[in-house]
Amino acid sequence: MPVEHREDGALVFGYLDTNATRHPRDSVLVRTKVRYHAEMRSHHFGLLVACDVVGDDWVQVRPVPSPVPTTQHLLGLLLSGSGTLEQSGHTMKLQSGEFVLYTGVRPFQLELNGPYRYLVMTLDAATTSLAQATVGATADTRLSHTPTGRVLAAALTELVHSAPGLGPVSRREVGEHIVYLLRTVIRDVDRGHEQSPLFEQILEYLDRHLAENLSPATVAAAHHVSLRYLHRLFRDRGETVCEHIRRRRLERIRRDLADPDLIHLPVYSVAARWGLRDPSHFGKLFRAEFAMSPRRFRDQVLDRE
């Protein structure tokens, strides 16, 4: 990976994209007590890009300020060693087996005590449907200690060891599953309590019927509850019934657009499979959610296969 040694540390870039020059999303300044050296290996999992970093010495990592805005999130798993992440006044200590989610929008400082092994992944806020505010709200939460967080930590640990043996299609699918699981971890933290059985049933019902004509009225009737009560269930969790349906449909469509086995299907046909049958309306929804057209998204992700 490109490294430039300077008086104030080592400038490292390209570790999240081996073809990059000084890409603002992964340019960092690394301070050490000795001359910086680490083994780095990059991996692509669809739109999720990862770098496995192994080093022997203490390091302090800070992003290089750039005038180019970024919408990236960073997901870091500490496989060995110990560390500390500081961002926006919050400090999170890391032990082996723990992960942390932080935003690339604001400055951060990461310290790792060697010998260490650190897996860092970059996730674009638009294409992963993870808002910056949502990520920021988890700053002082030990995500690794939640039930779903432990599942994600185990999956990331296994991913490090299995990545070299995965083919292009498997890599893309694994990347999708990692993003979905991360969303689940965050949603579980946001809820702060266990879901009611009724609400779980409603969510499962919606997922099974996304391709059909859904409305709050039909959902309420199917579960024998009033429309007012249904709206209250969703409002307590930060989104409306229609927002949830739209988000889940767009997530399924995005997944199918990234599937090379479905490349023969036109974009509008993929959208129609999940209940969005007006091409113009669908295009506007997709751009609003993922900051790009559905056709551009498909081209971008399949070009990486």
Short mmCIF file of N, CA and C in Angstrom, two decimals, residues 24-27 62-66 68-76 86-88 100-109 121-125 130-133 135-136:
data_model
loop_
_atom_site.label_atom_id
_atom_site.label_comp_id
_atom_site.label_asym_id
_atom_site.label_seq_id
_atom_site.Cartn_x
_atom_site.Cartn_y
_atom_site.Cartn_z
N PRO A 24 -9.72 10.74 -0.64
CA PRO A 24 -10.01 11.31 0.68
C PRO A 24 -10.65 10.34 1.65
N ARG A 25 -11.28 9.29 1.14
CA ARG A 25 -11.98 8.40 2.06
C ARG A 25 -11.02 7.51 2.86
N ASP A 26 -9.81 7.33 2.39
CA ASP A 26 -8.92 6.42 3.13
C ASP A 26 -7.52 6.99 3.35
N SER A 27 -7.36 8.30 3.22
CA SER A 27 -6.06 8.90 3.51
C SER A 27 -5.97 9.18 5.01
N ARG A 62 -5.17 9.12 12.38
CA ARG A 62 -6.12 10.22 12.21
C ARG A 62 -6.40 10.41 10.73
N PRO A 63 -7.63 10.78 10.35
CA PRO A 63 -7.91 11.03 8.94
C PRO A 63 -7.25 12.32 8.48
N VAL A 64 -6.87 12.37 7.22
CA VAL A 64 -6.30 13.58 6.65
C VAL A 64 -7.44 14.50 6.22
N PRO A 65 -7.49 15.75 6.72
CA PRO A 65 -8.57 16.67 6.33
C PRO A 65 -8.61 16.84 4.81
N SER A 66 -9.83 16.88 4.28
CA SER A 66 -9.99 17.03 2.84
C SER A 66 -11.19 17.92 2.56
N VAL A 68 -13.04 17.63 0.09
CA VAL A 68 -14.03 16.80 -0.60
C VAL A 68 -14.92 16.13 0.44
N PRO A 69 -16.24 16.36 0.41
CA PRO A 69 -17.11 15.76 1.42
C PRO A 69 -17.18 14.24 1.26
N THR A 70 -17.37 13.56 2.37
CA THR A 70 -17.49 12.11 2.34
C THR A 70 -18.77 11.69 3.03
N THR A 71 -19.33 10.57 2.61
CA THR A 71 -20.54 10.04 3.25
C THR A 71 -20.27 8.65 3.79
N GLN A 72 -19.03 8.34 4.04
CA GLN A 72 -18.68 6.98 4.42
C GLN A 72 -18.82 6.73 5.91
N HIS A 73 -19.07 5.48 6.24
CA HIS A 73 -18.98 4.98 7.60
C HIS A 73 -17.79 4.03 7.65
N LEU A 74 -17.24 3.84 8.83
CA LEU A 74 -16.14 2.90 9.02
C LEU A 74 -16.54 1.89 10.09
N LEU A 75 -16.37 0.63 9.77
CA LEU A 75 -16.64 -0.46 10.70
C LEU A 75 -15.32 -1.15 10.98
N GLY A 76 -14.87 -1.12 12.22
CA GLY A 76 -13.58 -1.69 12.56
C GLY A 76 -13.70 -2.82 13.56
N GLU A 86 -11.56 7.64 19.59
CA GLU A 86 -12.13 8.89 20.07
C GLU A 86 -12.78 9.62 18.90
N GLN A 87 -14.02 10.06 19.10
CA GLN A 87 -14.72 10.83 18.08
C GLN A 87 -15.85 11.62 18.73
N SER A 88 -15.93 12.90 18.41
CA SER A 88 -17.02 13.77 18.88
C SER A 88 -17.20 13.74 20.40
N VAL A 100 -16.29 -1.58 16.34
CA VAL A 100 -16.79 -0.23 16.58
C VAL A 100 -17.24 0.36 15.24
N LEU A 101 -18.30 1.14 15.27
CA LEU A 101 -18.83 1.80 14.08
C LEU A 101 -18.65 3.31 14.26
N TYR A 102 -18.00 3.95 13.29
CA TYR A 102 -17.79 5.39 13.39
C TYR A 102 -17.96 6.03 12.03
N THR A 103 -18.11 7.34 12.01
CA THR A 103 -18.39 8.05 10.77
C THR A 103 -17.13 8.72 10.22
N GLY A 104 -17.03 8.75 8.90
CA GLY A 104 -15.91 9.42 8.26
C GLY A 104 -16.13 10.90 8.07
N VAL A 105 -17.31 11.39 8.44
CA VAL A 105 -17.63 12.81 8.26
C VAL A 105 -16.88 13.68 9.27
N ARG A 106 -16.73 13.17 10.49
CA ARG A 106 -16.09 13.95 11.56
C ARG A 106 -14.71 13.39 11.89
N PRO A 107 -13.81 14.22 12.42
CA PRO A 107 -12.47 13.74 12.79
C PRO A 107 -12.55 12.63 13.83
N PHE A 108 -11.58 11.75 13.79
CA PHE A 108 -11.49 10.70 14.80
C PHE A 108 -10.02 10.42 15.08
N GLN A 109 -9.78 9.75 16.19
CA GLN A 109 -8.42 9.30 16.52
C GLN A 109 -8.50 7.86 16.99
N MET A 121 -13.56 -1.64 7.53
CA MET A 121 -14.42 -1.67 6.35
C MET A 121 -15.01 -0.28 6.13
N THR A 122 -15.20 0.09 4.88
CA THR A 122 -15.86 1.35 4.56
C THR A 122 -17.21 1.05 3.93
N LEU A 123 -18.22 1.76 4.41
CA LEU A 123 -19.59 1.58 3.93
C LEU A 123 -20.12 2.95 3.55
N ASP A 124 -20.60 3.11 2.35
CA ASP A 124 -21.14 4.38 1.92
C ASP A 124 -22.53 4.59 2.53
N ALA A 125 -22.76 5.77 3.09
CA ALA A 125 -24.02 6.04 3.78
C ALA A 125 -25.22 5.88 2.86
N LEU A 130 -27.57 3.76 5.82
CA LEU A 130 -27.23 4.05 7.21
C LEU A 130 -26.96 5.55 7.32
N ALA A 131 -27.88 6.27 7.94
CA ALA A 131 -27.73 7.71 8.05
C ALA A 131 -26.62 8.07 9.03
N GLN A 132 -25.98 9.23 8.78
CA GLN A 132 -24.91 9.66 9.68
C GLN A 132 -25.42 9.85 11.10
N ALA A 133 -26.64 10.39 11.25
CA ALA A 133 -27.20 10.60 12.58
C ALA A 133 -27.40 9.28 13.30
N VAL A 135 -25.66 6.48 12.87
CA VAL A 135 -24.35 5.97 13.28
C VAL A 135 -23.83 6.77 14.47
N GLY A 136 -23.99 8.09 14.44
CA GLY A 136 -23.52 8.92 15.54
C GLY A 136 -24.20 8.59 16.85
#
